C-alpha positions as MATLAB code, in Angstrom:
seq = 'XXXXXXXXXXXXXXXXXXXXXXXXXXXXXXXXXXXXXXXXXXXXXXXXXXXXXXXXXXXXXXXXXXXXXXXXXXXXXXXXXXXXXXXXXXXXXXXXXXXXXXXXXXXXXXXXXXXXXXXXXXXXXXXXXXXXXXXXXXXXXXXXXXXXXXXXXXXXXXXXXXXXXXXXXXXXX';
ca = [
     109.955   77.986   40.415;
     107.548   81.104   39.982;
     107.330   84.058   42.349;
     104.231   82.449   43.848;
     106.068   79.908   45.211;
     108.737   81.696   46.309;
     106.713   83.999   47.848;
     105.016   81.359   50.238;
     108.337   79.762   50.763;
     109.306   83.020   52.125;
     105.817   83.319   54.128;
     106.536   79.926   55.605;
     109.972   80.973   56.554;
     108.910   84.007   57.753;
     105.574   82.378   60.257;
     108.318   79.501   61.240;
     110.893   82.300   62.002;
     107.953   84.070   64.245;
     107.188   81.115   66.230;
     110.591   80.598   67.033;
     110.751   83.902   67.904;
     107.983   84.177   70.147;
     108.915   80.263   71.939;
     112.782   82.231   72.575;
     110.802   84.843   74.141;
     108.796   82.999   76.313;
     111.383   80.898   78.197;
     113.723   84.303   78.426;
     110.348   86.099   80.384;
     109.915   83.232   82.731;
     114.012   83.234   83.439;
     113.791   87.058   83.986;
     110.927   86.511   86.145;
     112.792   83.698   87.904;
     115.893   85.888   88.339;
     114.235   88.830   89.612;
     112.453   86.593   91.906;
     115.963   85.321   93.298;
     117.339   88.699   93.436;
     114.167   90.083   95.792;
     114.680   87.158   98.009;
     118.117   87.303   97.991;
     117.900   91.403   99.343;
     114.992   90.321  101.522;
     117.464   87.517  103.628;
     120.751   89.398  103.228;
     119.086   92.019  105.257;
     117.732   89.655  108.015;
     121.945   88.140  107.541;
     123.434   91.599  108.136;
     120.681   92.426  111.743;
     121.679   89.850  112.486;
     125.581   90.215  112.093;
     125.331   93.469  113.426;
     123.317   92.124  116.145;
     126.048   89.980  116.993;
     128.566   92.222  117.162;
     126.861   94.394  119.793;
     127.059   92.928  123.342;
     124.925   95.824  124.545;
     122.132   94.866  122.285;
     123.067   91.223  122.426;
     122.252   91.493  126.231;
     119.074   93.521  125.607;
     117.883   90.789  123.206;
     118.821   88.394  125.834;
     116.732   90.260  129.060;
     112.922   88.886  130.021;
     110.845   91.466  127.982;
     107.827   90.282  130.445;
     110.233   91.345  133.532;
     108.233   94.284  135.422;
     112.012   95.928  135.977;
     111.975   97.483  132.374;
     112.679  100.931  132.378;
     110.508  103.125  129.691;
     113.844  103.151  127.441;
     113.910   99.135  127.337;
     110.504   99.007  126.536;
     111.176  101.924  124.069;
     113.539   99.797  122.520;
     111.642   96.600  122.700;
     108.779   98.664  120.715;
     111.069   99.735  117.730;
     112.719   96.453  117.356;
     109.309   95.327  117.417;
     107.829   97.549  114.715;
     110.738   96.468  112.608;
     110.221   92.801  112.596;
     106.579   93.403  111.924;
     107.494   96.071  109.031;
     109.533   93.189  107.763;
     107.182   90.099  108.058;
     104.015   92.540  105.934;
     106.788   93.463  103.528;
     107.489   89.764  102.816;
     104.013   88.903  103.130;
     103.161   91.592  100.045;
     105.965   90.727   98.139;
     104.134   86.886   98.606;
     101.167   88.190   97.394;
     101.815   89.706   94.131;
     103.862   86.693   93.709;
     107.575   88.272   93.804;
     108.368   85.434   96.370;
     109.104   81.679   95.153;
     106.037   79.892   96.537;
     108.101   77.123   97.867;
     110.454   79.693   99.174;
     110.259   80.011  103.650;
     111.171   83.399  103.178;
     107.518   84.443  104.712;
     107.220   81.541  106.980;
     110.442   82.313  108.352;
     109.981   85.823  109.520;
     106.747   84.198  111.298;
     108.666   81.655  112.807;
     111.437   84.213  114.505;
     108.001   85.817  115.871;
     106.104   82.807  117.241;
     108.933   82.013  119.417;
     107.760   83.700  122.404;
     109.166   87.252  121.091;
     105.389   88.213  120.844;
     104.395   87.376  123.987;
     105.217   90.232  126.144;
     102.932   92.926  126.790;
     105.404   95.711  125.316;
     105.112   93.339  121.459;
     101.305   92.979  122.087;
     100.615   96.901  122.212;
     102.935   97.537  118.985;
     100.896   95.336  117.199;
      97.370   96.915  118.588;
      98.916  100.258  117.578;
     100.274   98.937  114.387;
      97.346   96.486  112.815;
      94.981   99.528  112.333;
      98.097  100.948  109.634;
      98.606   97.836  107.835;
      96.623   96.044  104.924;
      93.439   94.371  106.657;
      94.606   90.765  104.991;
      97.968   91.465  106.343;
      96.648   91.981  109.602;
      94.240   88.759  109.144;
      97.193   86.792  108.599;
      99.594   87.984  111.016;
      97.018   87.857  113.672;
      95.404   84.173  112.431;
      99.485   82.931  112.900;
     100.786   85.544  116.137;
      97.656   86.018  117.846;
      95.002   83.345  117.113;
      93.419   83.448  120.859;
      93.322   87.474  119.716;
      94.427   90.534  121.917;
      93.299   92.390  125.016;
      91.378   94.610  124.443;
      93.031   97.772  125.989;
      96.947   96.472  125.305;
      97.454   99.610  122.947;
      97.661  101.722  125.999;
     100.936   99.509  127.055;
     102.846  101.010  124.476;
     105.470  102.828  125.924;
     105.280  105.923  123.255;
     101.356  105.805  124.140;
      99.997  109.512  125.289;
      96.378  109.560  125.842;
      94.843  111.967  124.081;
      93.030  115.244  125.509;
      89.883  115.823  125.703;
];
């Protein structure tokens, strides 16, 4: 056998060797993505698991949860706390929802659809949630808002809620 022969042998090996190579590579970048996928959603829902553990553990809260948020007996406090709680499920729904949309959450994951869900059952419908939101869209990502507003609010807002909120100081003229 010359050293021609050998030679292509060896550049045969060699492109083989590379495909191989590059085929192993593949499937361990879409695992990695798949894993790091499963991690994010895993952080995203054991942090929704441990409010809500902690939630449960507080009968104060608990019973705060628990009150009419459209009662007209809320002190400023309540509402104060109503507002924060608010801002935090919102915070959490957009974070989900950008995490969606570069594509760090499973598509056929509820992770997004949940956090929707928790805040189309009537938790939105108070006048103290409305004027977060009226304060809040104007900070968030205009498709964010889109969304949230197209699945929350589709009959839209009125027009002065903001106002409601109860950290709301007009402003001097």
């Amino acid at each position: 056998m010359s050293y021609a022969a050998l030679g292509a042998i060896g550049e045969f090996i060699a492109g083989l060797a590379t495909v191989i190579t590059l085929v192993y590579l593949v499937f361990q970048i879409r695992l990695n993505n798949r894993l790091a996928i499963s991690t994010l959603e895993h952080k995203l829902n054991s942090r929704v698991y441990d409010r809500r553990l902690t939630i449960s553990r507080d009968t104060e809260f608990s019973e705060f949860l628990a009150k009419d948020w459209n009662s007209t007996d809320l002190t400023k406090v309540e509402k104060t706390k109503i507002s924060q709680y608010i801002t935090m499920l919102i915070g959490d729904a957009r974070e989900v929802f950008l995490q969606d949309k570069l594509g760090f959450v499973s598509r056929d994951s509820h992770t997004l659809k949940a956090r929707i869900n928790v805040l189309k059952m009537g938790i939105m419908e108070n006048v103290t949630s409305k004027s977060v939101w009226a304060s809040y869209r104007n900070l968030v990502e205009p498709d964010f808002a889109r969304f949230f507003e197209e699945h929350i609010f589709p009959d839209g807002l009125e027009e002065d809620v903001g106002t409601e909120h109860p950290l709301y100081k007009p402003s001097k003229q």
